[in-house]
Amino acid sequence: MPANGACRCPPWSFWLVPSLVAALRAIPFLITLIVVQPEGKVLPPVGYNPLDSFAYVAFVRQAAESGDWFLSNPYATIPQGGRYVLPLFSFLGRICHWTGLDPFWALELARISLLFVFFVVLWWFLEPFWPNTRQRLAATWLVGLSGGIEFVARFLVKAAPSWLQAVTYKALSDDLGWSTFAAFNNPLWVAAFTLVLIALRPLLRPIGPQRWRDWVTIAAAFIATYYVHPYSGLVVIAVVVLLPLVRWVLGVPGISLAYLKGAGAAMVPALVFVGAVSLWQNQDPVYRLTAQRVLGDDPRSVFWYPIALGGLGVLALRGWRQWLASQAPARVEVGAWTITVILMHTSPMTNGYHFVPYLHLPLCVVAAGVFVELLQRARDPNRGVRIRSILLTVILFQSALAVTWRSARQVLDYQVPAPIMTAIDRLGQEPAGTVYTSPHIGTLIPAYTRHRVYVGHWFLTPNYSTKQAQFMDWLEGRADPAALVELLHKERIDYLLLPPAMPTPVLEAVRPLAKSVVSAGPYVLLVLSD
């Protein structure tokens, strides 16, 4: 090893980080498999936000059964072409097709595999900023396992008014990804983070992009990132645009003609390609309706930083003071990266909450040097210094355990009544078709069967709120049953799955349409097509 402690290969202790992260993040999924199922309930095998997990699994199942790389929306019955470009789910679907692997398991195993790939890429990414092995290893631990002090806020607001509790829980939700560990619950984010690091490394290193190969790497990684996770792709392009602006505002040399030529020659064609594909995708009415929901006013305020970042925020502030005082070579680039993410996650126009997960990474990069000093002080002969250092270290890393606990509670709390699963199993025996049922059951059906549904997942269902309210009107006897008959004809519904609470007049109105009526537990399954 060189005298400065630099090492291109990670030490053995490096592998502890992805191993710990993968083990902790797998706990929620494993719990659903090993706990005794609650009486009359079923725990779906998901380790992530259940509603989004069902949508992911639905796409994987579709790819496995159809063999298509371009997918269609399983939560819409409108005629559509395959315009959804989701390479991760398409790839997992092919694996399921070749191996017979269950899509639920494919999604979970993909997350574990992608975590190890991410950390290998992270080690390579960190080299320009921290060539010293100890500091790079410190950054790796911070990225993998550090987090905020959400548990304090959650404890304090228990006695607060309900509106304040709702605001706090929403702002500090683990699903937002305030820490990279929290974001790792979503396999899409793991894949996207990996590609973002590949795209940003030649851009953020102190010397910047120097060769055409650098710009080709940035452009290619941007395209890959965008199609794995569009919001992540937007982060890449925003950093490309804002970096020279930050340099100009700060009066720092570096907006060279070579940068502008490289950005223009590589990124403009990349953006044209993405734009052309998007134009093609938007020709499909279903895709267009769901794509319109990407934008919106749902930002996250910097007000939450002291809680959401906790001890890491303190280390990052001290790290920035050191970087600025020593004029660290990458201070402008990492600063531009950080500023870009702050602007994006506080934006009222781009659903800013989607960009929260990208704040933690640059803060960990800056905080790594201070963290090494903190670990050294933990061995200080002065008892007071030692205790304070150990306490701050505990605060830094308690979040991973707290997030794991909350994630486990989330999946355990999502219990599907057993009769619903019985009905879905029976429906799965029928030939593929379109189904009308409740929004709740509709969210589950494409994940477990080959069917498409009229209303299901809250985001992927076009006009979800209207369709949800429409179903509730029939369920509660406020709507004319004849309107349901008209809808079934108009949408060419093949199967109608109704709960036992559906009023008798509704059942009497739709029964003449049925070719057959199938018992599905307490639910009524009407087969409407031959």
Coordinates of C-alpha atoms in Angstrom, one line a residue:
M1 CA 0.0 0.0 0.0
P2 CA 1.3 3.5 -0.8
A3 CA 2.5 5.7 2.1
N4 CA -0.6 7.8 2.0
G5 CA -2.8 4.8 2.7
A6 CA -4.4 4.8 -0.7
C7 CA -5.7 1.5 -2.0
R8 CA -7.7 0.9 -5.1
C9 CA -9.1 -2.4 -3.8
P10 CA -11.4 -2.3 -0.7
P11 CA -10.1 -3.9 2.5
W12 CA -11.9 -6.8 4.0
S13 CA -13.7 -4.5 6.5
F14 CA -15.3 -2.8 3.6
W15 CA -17.5 -5.8 2.9
L16 CA -19.0 -5.6 6.3
V17 CA -21.0 -2.6 5.2
P18 CA -22.9 -4.1 2.3
S19 CA -23.3 -7.3 4.2
L20 CA -24.9 -5.5 7.2
V21 CA -27.1 -3.3 5.0
A22 CA -28.3 -6.3 3.0
A23 CA -29.0 -8.3 6.1
L24 CA -30.9 -5.5 7.9
R25 CA -32.9 -4.5 4.8
A26 CA -33.9 -8.2 4.2
I27 CA -35.4 -8.5 7.7
P28 CA -38.9 -7.1 6.8
F29 CA -39.2 -9.5 3.8
L30 CA -38.0 -12.5 5.9
I31 CA -40.4 -11.7 8.7
T32 CA -43.4 -12.1 6.4
L33 CA -42.2 -15.6 5.6
I34 CA -41.3 -16.9 9.1
V35 CA -44.0 -15.3 11.4
V36 CA -47.2 -17.2 12.0
Q37 CA -49.9 -15.7 9.8
P38 CA -52.5 -13.8 11.8
E39 CA -55.8 -15.6 12.1
G40 CA -57.9 -14.9 9.0
K41 CA -55.1 -12.7 7.5
V42 CA -52.3 -13.1 5.0
L43 CA -49.0 -11.3 5.0
P44 CA -47.8 -10.6 1.4
P45 CA -44.1 -11.4 0.9
V46 CA -42.9 -7.8 0.5
G47 CA -40.0 -6.0 2.2
Y48 CA -40.8 -2.5 0.9
N49 CA -43.8 -0.2 0.8
P50 CA -46.5 -2.8 0.0
L51 CA -48.5 -0.8 -2.5
D52 CA -45.5 0.1 -4.6
S53 CA -44.1 -3.5 -4.2
F54 CA -47.3 -4.9 -5.7
A55 CA -46.9 -2.6 -8.7
Y56 CA -43.2 -3.6 -9.2
V57 CA -44.1 -7.3 -8.9
A58 CA -46.9 -6.8 -11.4
F59 CA -44.5 -5.5 -14.0
V60 CA -42.0 -8.3 -13.3
R61 CA -44.7 -10.9 -13.7
Q62 CA -45.9 -9.3 -16.9
A63 CA -42.4 -9.4 -18.3
A64 CA -42.0 -13.0 -17.2
E65 CA -45.2 -14.2 -18.9
S66 CA -45.1 -12.0 -22.0
G67 CA -41.4 -11.9 -22.7
D68 CA -41.8 -8.3 -23.6
W69 CA -39.1 -5.6 -22.9
F70 CA -41.6 -2.8 -23.3
L71 CA -44.4 -3.2 -20.8
S72 CA -48.0 -2.0 -20.5
N73 CA -49.9 -0.7 -17.5
P74 CA -51.6 -3.6 -15.7
Y75 CA -53.8 -1.1 -13.8
A76 CA -55.7 0.2 -16.8
T77 CA -58.2 -1.5 -19.2
I78 CA -58.0 1.1 -21.9
P79 CA -56.4 -0.4 -25.1
Q80 CA -52.7 0.3 -25.0
G81 CA -49.4 -0.5 -26.5
G82 CA -46.3 -1.5 -24.5
R83 CA -44.8 2.0 -23.9
Y84 CA -43.4 1.6 -20.4
V85 CA -39.6 1.3 -20.5
L86 CA -38.6 -0.4 -17.3
P87 CA -35.4 -2.3 -17.9
L88 CA -34.9 -3.5 -14.3
F89 CA -38.3 -5.1 -14.2
S90 CA -38.1 -6.4 -17.7
F91 CA -34.7 -8.0 -16.9
L92 CA -36.1 -9.6 -13.7
G93 CA -39.0 -10.8 -15.6
R94 CA -36.8 -12.6 -18.0
I95 CA -34.9 -14.2 -15.1
C96 CA -38.2 -15.4 -13.7
H97 CA -39.2 -16.8 -17.1
W98 CA -35.9 -18.7 -17.5
T99 CA -35.7 -20.0 -13.9
G100 CA -39.3 -20.2 -12.7
L101 CA -38.4 -17.8 -9.8
D102 CA -41.3 -16.2 -8.1
P103 CA -41.5 -12.4 -8.9
F104 CA -41.8 -11.5 -5.2
W105 CA -38.5 -13.3 -4.6
A106 CA -36.9 -11.9 -7.7
L107 CA -37.5 -8.4 -6.5
E108 CA -36.0 -9.1 -3.0
L109 CA -33.0 -11.0 -4.4
A110 CA -32.4 -8.2 -6.9
R111 CA -32.1 -5.7 -4.0
I112 CA -29.5 -7.8 -2.3
S113 CA -27.4 -8.2 -5.4
L114 CA -27.7 -4.6 -6.4
L115 CA -26.6 -3.5 -2.9
F116 CA -23.2 -5.2 -3.3
V117 CA -22.8 -3.7 -6.8
F118 CA -23.6 -0.2 -5.4
F119 CA -21.0 -0.4 -2.7
V120 CA -18.3 -1.6 -5.1
V121 CA -19.2 1.4 -7.4
L122 CA -19.2 3.7 -4.4
W123 CA -15.7 2.7 -3.4
W124 CA -14.5 3.5 -7.0
F125 CA -16.6 6.8 -6.9
L126 CA -15.0 8.0 -3.7
E127 CA -11.4 7.7 -4.8
P128 CA -11.0 11.3 -6.3
F129 CA -12.4 12.8 -3.0
W130 CA -10.8 10.5 -0.5
P131 CA -7.7 8.6 -1.9
N132 CA -6.9 7.6 1.7
T133 CA -8.3 4.2 2.5
R134 CA -9.4 5.0 6.0
Q135 CA -11.3 8.1 5.0
R136 CA -12.9 6.3 2.1
L137 CA -14.0 3.5 4.4
A138 CA -15.4 6.0 6.8
A139 CA -17.5 7.5 3.9
T140 CA -18.7 4.0 3.0
W141 CA -19.9 3.4 6.6
L142 CA -21.7 6.8 6.6
V143 CA -23.4 6.2 3.3
G144 CA -24.5 2.7 4.3
L145 CA -25.6 3.1 7.8
S146 CA -25.8 6.6 9.1
G147 CA -29.1 8.5 9.5
G148 CA -31.1 11.1 11.4
I149 CA -32.9 11.2 14.7
E150 CA -36.5 10.7 13.5
F151 CA -37.2 8.6 16.6
V152 CA -37.0 11.8 18.7
A153 CA -39.6 13.6 16.7
R154 CA -41.8 10.6 16.5
F155 CA -41.7 10.3 20.3
L156 CA -42.3 14.0 21.0
V157 CA -45.3 14.4 18.6
K158 CA -47.2 11.6 20.3
A159 CA -48.7 14.2 22.6
A160 CA -49.1 16.8 19.9
P161 CA -52.3 17.6 18.0
S162 CA -53.3 15.2 15.3
W163 CA -52.5 17.6 12.5
L164 CA -49.0 18.1 13.7
Q165 CA -48.5 14.3 14.0
A166 CA -49.7 13.9 10.4
V167 CA -47.3 16.6 9.1
T168 CA -44.4 15.2 11.0
Y169 CA -44.9 11.6 10.0
K170 CA -45.4 12.6 6.3
A171 CA -42.3 14.8 6.3
L172 CA -40.0 12.2 8.0
S173 CA -41.4 9.1 6.4
D174 CA -38.7 6.4 5.8
D175 CA -40.2 6.0 2.3
L176 CA -38.8 9.4 1.4
G177 CA -35.2 8.2 1.8
W178 CA -33.7 10.8 4.1
S179 CA -30.8 8.4 4.6
T180 CA -29.4 6.2 1.9
F181 CA -30.1 3.2 4.2
A182 CA -33.8 4.1 4.3
A183 CA -33.8 4.5 0.5
F184 CA -32.3 1.1 0.1
N185 CA -35.7 -0.4 0.8
N186 CA -36.5 0.3 -2.8
P187 CA -34.6 -1.8 -5.3
L188 CA -35.2 0.8 -8.0
W189 CA -33.3 3.4 -5.9
V190 CA -30.4 1.0 -5.3
A191 CA -30.0 0.6 -9.1
A192 CA -30.5 4.3 -9.7
F193 CA -28.0 5.4 -7.1
T194 CA -25.4 3.1 -8.7
L195 CA -25.9 4.6 -12.1
V196 CA -25.9 8.1 -10.7
L197 CA -22.5 7.6 -9.2
I198 CA -21.2 6.3 -12.5
A199 CA -22.6 9.4 -14.3
L200 CA -21.4 11.9 -11.8
R201 CA -17.9 10.7 -11.1
P202 CA -16.1 12.2 -14.1
L203 CA -18.2 15.4 -13.6
L204 CA -17.4 15.9 -9.9
R205 CA -13.8 14.9 -9.7
P206 CA -11.6 18.0 -9.2
I207 CA -10.2 18.0 -12.8
G208 CA -13.6 17.5 -14.3
P209 CA -14.4 15.8 -17.6
Q210 CA -11.1 15.8 -19.6
R211 CA -11.8 13.4 -22.5
W212 CA -14.6 12.6 -24.8
R213 CA -14.8 9.3 -23.2
D214 CA -15.8 11.1 -19.9
W215 CA -18.7 12.8 -21.6
V216 CA -19.8 9.6 -23.4
T217 CA -19.8 7.9 -20.0
I218 CA -21.9 10.7 -18.5
A219 CA -24.3 10.7 -21.4
A220 CA -24.7 6.9 -21.5
A221 CA -25.1 6.7 -17.7
F222 CA -27.6 9.5 -17.8
I223 CA -29.8 7.6 -20.3
A224 CA -29.5 4.3 -18.4
T225 CA -30.3 6.2 -15.1
Y226 CA -33.3 7.9 -16.6
Y227 CA -34.9 4.7 -17.8
V228 CA -34.3 2.9 -14.6
H229 CA -35.6 5.8 -12.5
P230 CA -36.5 9.1 -14.3
Y231 CA -36.1 11.3 -11.2
S232 CA -32.6 10.0 -10.8
G233 CA -31.9 10.9 -14.4
L234 CA -33.1 14.4 -13.7
V235 CA -30.6 14.8 -10.9
V236 CA -27.8 14.0 -13.3
I237 CA -28.8 16.5 -15.9
A238 CA -29.4 19.1 -13.3
V239 CA -25.9 18.7 -11.9
V240 CA -24.5 19.0 -15.5
V241 CA -26.4 22.3 -15.9
L242 CA -25.9 23.8 -12.5
L243 CA -22.2 23.1 -12.0
P244 CA -20.9 25.8 -14.4
L245 CA -23.5 28.2 -13.0
V246 CA -22.2 27.6 -9.5
R247 CA -18.7 28.1 -10.7
W248 CA -19.7 31.4 -12.3
V249 CA -21.6 32.7 -9.3
L250 CA -18.6 31.9 -7.0
G251 CA -16.2 33.4 -9.5
V252 CA -14.2 30.1 -9.7
P253 CA -12.4 29.4 -13.0
G254 CA -13.5 26.3 -14.8
I255 CA -16.3 27.1 -17.2
S256 CA -14.1 26.2 -20.1
L257 CA -14.9 25.9 -23.7
A258 CA -14.0 22.3 -23.5
Y259 CA -16.7 21.7 -20.9
L260 CA -19.3 23.5 -23.0
K261 CA -18.3 21.6 -26.1
G262 CA -18.3 18.2 -24.3
A263 CA -21.7 18.9 -22.6
G264 CA -23.2 20.0 -25.9
A265 CA -21.8 17.2 -28.0
A266 CA -22.7 14.4 -25.5
M267 CA -25.7 15.6 -23.5
V268 CA -27.7 17.3 -26.2
P269 CA -28.0 14.0 -28.3
A270 CA -28.8 12.2 -25.1
L271 CA -31.6 14.6 -24.3
V272 CA -32.8 14.4 -27.8
F273 CA -32.9 10.6 -27.6
V274 CA -34.8 10.7 -24.3
G275 CA -37.2 13.3 -25.7
A276 CA -37.9 11.3 -28.8
V277 CA -38.6 8.2 -26.8
S278 CA -40.8 10.2 -24.5
L279 CA -42.7 11.6 -27.5
W280 CA -43.3 8.0 -28.7
Q281 CA -44.4 6.9 -25.2
N282 CA -46.8 9.8 -24.9
Q283 CA -48.7 8.7 -28.1
D284 CA -50.2 6.0 -25.9
P285 CA -53.2 7.4 -23.9
V286 CA -52.5 5.3 -20.8
Y287 CA -48.9 6.2 -20.6
R288 CA -49.7 9.9 -21.1
L289 CA -52.3 9.9 -18.3
T290 CA -49.8 8.4 -15.8
A291 CA -46.8 10.5 -17.0
Q292 CA -48.8 13.7 -16.3
R293 CA -48.7 12.9 -12.6
V294 CA -44.9 13.1 -12.4
L295 CA -45.0 16.8 -11.8
G296 CA -46.7 18.3 -8.8
D297 CA -46.4 20.5 -5.8
D298 CA -45.1 18.3 -3.0
P299 CA -41.7 19.6 -1.8
R300 CA -39.8 18.9 1.4
S301 CA -38.5 21.8 3.5
V302 CA -35.0 22.3 4.8
F303 CA -36.8 22.9 8.1
W304 CA -36.6 19.1 8.8
Y305 CA -32.8 18.9 8.4
P306 CA -31.9 18.9 12.1
I307 CA -34.1 15.9 12.6
A308 CA -33.8 14.1 9.3
L309 CA -30.0 14.4 9.2
G310 CA -29.2 14.4 12.9
G311 CA -25.5 13.8 13.7
L312 CA -24.6 13.5 10.1
G313 CA -25.7 17.1 9.5
V314 CA -23.3 18.2 12.3
L315 CA -20.4 16.3 10.8
A316 CA -21.2 17.6 7.3
L317 CA -21.2 21.2 8.6
R318 CA -17.8 20.7 10.3
G319 CA -16.6 18.9 7.1
W320 CA -17.6 21.8 5.0
R321 CA -15.7 24.2 7.3
Q322 CA -12.6 22.1 6.8
W323 CA -13.0 21.8 3.0
L324 CA -13.5 25.5 2.6
A325 CA -10.6 26.4 4.9
S326 CA -8.2 24.0 3.2
Q327 CA -9.6 24.8 -0.3
A328 CA -10.3 21.1 -1.0
P329 CA -10.0 20.5 -4.7
A330 CA -13.5 19.1 -5.1
R331 CA -15.3 21.6 -2.9
V332 CA -17.0 23.4 -5.8
E333 CA -18.1 20.3 -7.5
V334 CA -19.5 18.6 -4.4
G335 CA -21.0 21.9 -3.3
A336 CA -22.8 22.2 -6.7
W337 CA -24.1 18.6 -6.3
T338 CA -25.4 19.4 -2.9
I339 CA -27.0 22.7 -3.9
T340 CA -28.6 21.0 -6.9
V341 CA -30.3 18.4 -4.7
I342 CA -31.5 21.0 -2.2
L343 CA -33.1 23.1 -4.9
M344 CA -34.7 20.0 -6.4
H345 CA -36.2 18.5 -3.2
T346 CA -37.6 22.0 -2.1
S347 CA -39.0 22.6 -5.6
P348 CA -42.8 23.2 -5.7
M349 CA -43.0 22.2 -9.3
T350 CA -41.4 18.8 -9.6
N351 CA -42.8 16.8 -6.7
G352 CA -39.6 17.6 -4.7
Y353 CA -40.0 14.8 -2.3
H354 CA -38.7 12.4 -5.0
F355 CA -35.3 14.0 -4.8
V356 CA -34.8 13.8 -1.0
P357 CA -32.7 10.5 -1.3
Y358 CA -30.0 12.3 -3.1
L359 CA -29.0 14.6 -0.3
H360 CA -27.5 12.1 2.0
L361 CA -24.7 10.9 -0.3
P362 CA -22.9 14.2 -0.8
L363 CA -23.1 15.0 2.9
C364 CA -21.4 11.7 3.7
V365 CA -18.6 12.5 1.2
V366 CA -17.9 15.8 3.0
A367 CA -18.3 14.3 6.5
A368 CA -16.0 11.4 6.1
G369 CA -12.8 13.2 7.3
V370 CA -14.5 14.6 10.4
F371 CA -15.9 11.1 11.1
V372 CA -12.4 9.7 11.1
E373 CA -11.4 12.3 13.7
L374 CA -14.5 11.4 15.7
L375 CA -13.4 7.8 15.8
Q376 CA -10.0 8.8 17.0
R377 CA -11.4 10.9 19.8
A378 CA -13.4 7.9 20.9
R379 CA -10.1 6.5 22.1
D380 CA -9.0 9.8 23.8
P381 CA -7.7 9.4 27.3
N382 CA -10.0 12.2 28.4
R383 CA -13.1 10.5 29.6
G384 CA -15.4 13.3 28.7
V385 CA -14.1 13.6 25.1
R386 CA -14.4 9.8 24.8
I387 CA -18.0 9.6 26.0
R388 CA -19.1 12.5 23.8
S389 CA -17.5 10.9 20.7
I390 CA -19.0 7.5 21.4
L391 CA -22.5 9.1 22.0
L392 CA -22.3 10.9 18.7
T393 CA -21.3 7.8 16.9
V394 CA -24.2 5.9 18.4
I395 CA -26.6 8.7 17.3
L396 CA -25.1 8.5 13.8
F397 CA -25.8 4.8 13.4
Q398 CA -28.9 4.1 15.5
S399 CA -31.1 5.2 12.5
A400 CA -30.4 1.9 10.6
L401 CA -31.9 -0.1 13.4
A402 CA -34.8 2.3 13.9
V403 CA -35.6 2.2 10.2
T404 CA -35.4 -1.6 10.1
W405 CA -37.8 -1.8 13.0
R406 CA -40.3 0.6 11.4
S407 CA -40.0 -1.2 8.0
A408 CA -40.8 -4.5 9.7
R409 CA -43.8 -2.9 11.5
Q410 CA -45.0 -1.5 8.1
V411 CA -45.1 -4.9 6.4
L412 CA -46.5 -6.7 9.4
D413 CA -49.3 -4.1 9.6
Y414 CA -50.3 -4.7 6.0
Q415 CA -52.5 -7.7 6.5
V416 CA -54.7 -8.9 3.7
P417 CA -57.9 -10.7 4.7
A418 CA -57.6 -14.4 3.8
P419 CA -60.9 -14.4 1.8
I420 CA -59.5 -11.8 -0.5
M421 CA -56.5 -14.0 -1.3
T422 CA -58.8 -16.9 -1.8
A423 CA -60.8 -14.9 -4.3
I424 CA -57.6 -13.8 -6.1
D425 CA -56.3 -17.4 -6.2
R426 CA -59.6 -18.5 -7.8
L427 CA -59.4 -15.6 -10.3
G428 CA -55.9 -16.6 -11.2
Q429 CA -57.2 -19.9 -12.6
E430 CA -59.1 -18.1 -15.3
P431 CA -57.7 -17.0 -18.7
A432 CA -56.0 -13.6 -18.7
G433 CA -58.5 -10.7 -19.0
T434 CA -59.7 -7.5 -17.5
V435 CA -61.2 -7.3 -14.0
Y436 CA -63.4 -4.8 -12.2
T437 CA -63.3 -5.0 -8.4
S438 CA -62.5 -2.8 -5.5
P439 CA -59.3 -0.5 -5.6
H440 CA -57.8 -2.5 -2.7
I441 CA -58.2 -5.9 -4.4
G442 CA -57.3 -4.3 -7.8
T443 CA -53.9 -3.3 -6.4
L444 CA -53.1 -6.9 -5.6
I445 CA -54.5 -8.8 -8.6
P446 CA -51.8 -7.9 -11.2
A447 CA -49.1 -8.9 -8.7
Y448 CA -50.6 -12.4 -8.3
T449 CA -52.3 -13.1 -11.6
R450 CA -52.0 -12.4 -15.4
H451 CA -55.1 -10.1 -15.3
R452 CA -55.3 -6.3 -15.8
V453 CA -57.7 -4.2 -13.6
Y454 CA -59.9 -1.2 -14.2
V455 CA -58.9 0.4 -10.9
G456 CA -56.0 -0.5 -8.6
H457 CA -52.7 1.1 -7.8
W458 CA -53.2 4.7 -6.7
F459 CA -50.5 6.2 -9.0
L460 CA -50.7 3.9 -12.1
T461 CA -54.5 3.9 -12.3
P462 CA -55.6 6.7 -14.6
N463 CA -58.2 9.0 -12.9
Y464 CA -57.8 6.9 -9.7
S465 CA -59.7 9.2 -7.3
T466 CA -62.7 9.3 -9.6
K467 CA -62.7 5.6 -10.1
Q468 CA -62.3 4.9 -6.3
A469 CA -65.2 7.2 -5.5
Q470 CA -67.3 5.6 -8.2
F471 CA -66.8 2.1 -6.7
M472 CA -67.6 3.4 -3.2
D473 CA -70.8 4.9 -4.5
W474 CA -72.0 1.5 -5.7
L475 CA -70.8 -0.3 -2.6
E476 CA -72.7 2.1 -0.4
G477 CA -75.8 2.2 -2.5
R478 CA -75.5 5.8 -3.7
A479 CA -75.2 5.1 -7.4
D480 CA -77.5 3.6 -10.0
P481 CA -76.6 -0.1 -10.7
A482 CA -77.4 0.5 -14.4
A483 CA -74.3 2.7 -14.6
L484 CA -72.2 -0.2 -13.6
V485 CA -73.7 -2.3 -16.3
E486 CA -72.9 0.5 -18.8
L487 CA -69.3 0.7 -17.6
L488 CA -68.8 -3.1 -17.9
H489 CA -69.9 -2.9 -21.5
K490 CA -67.9 0.2 -22.3
E491 CA -64.6 -1.1 -20.8
R492 CA -65.1 -4.7 -22.1
I493 CA -64.6 -6.1 -18.6
D494 CA -64.1 -9.9 -18.6
Y495 CA -64.4 -10.6 -14.9
L496 CA -66.4 -8.9 -12.1
L497 CA -65.2 -9.6 -8.6
L498 CA -67.6 -8.2 -6.0
P499 CA -67.3 -8.2 -2.2
P500 CA -70.0 -9.7 0.0
A501 CA -71.0 -6.3 1.2
M502 CA -72.1 -5.2 -2.3
P503 CA -75.9 -4.3 -2.3
T504 CA -78.3 -6.8 -3.7
P505 CA -79.7 -4.4 -6.4
V506 CA -76.2 -4.2 -7.9
L507 CA -75.8 -8.0 -8.0
E508 CA -79.2 -8.4 -9.6
A509 CA -78.3 -5.8 -12.2
V510 CA -75.0 -7.4 -13.3
R511 CA -76.0 -11.1 -12.9
P512 CA -77.7 -11.3 -16.4
L513 CA -74.4 -10.3 -18.0
A514 CA -72.5 -13.3 -16.5
K515 CA -71.7 -16.4 -18.6
S516 CA -71.1 -18.1 -15.3
V517 CA -70.9 -17.3 -11.6
V518 CA -68.0 -18.8 -9.7
S519 CA -67.7 -19.2 -6.0
A520 CA -64.6 -17.4 -4.7
G521 CA -65.0 -17.7 -0.9
P522 CA -67.4 -15.0 0.3
Y523 CA -66.7 -13.0 -2.9
V524 CA -68.8 -13.3 -6.1
L525 CA -66.8 -13.8 -9.3
L526 CA -68.8 -13.2 -12.4
V527 CA -67.3 -14.4 -15.7
L528 CA -68.6 -12.0 -18.3
S529 CA -66.8 -13.2 -21.5
D530 CA -66.5 -16.6 -23.1

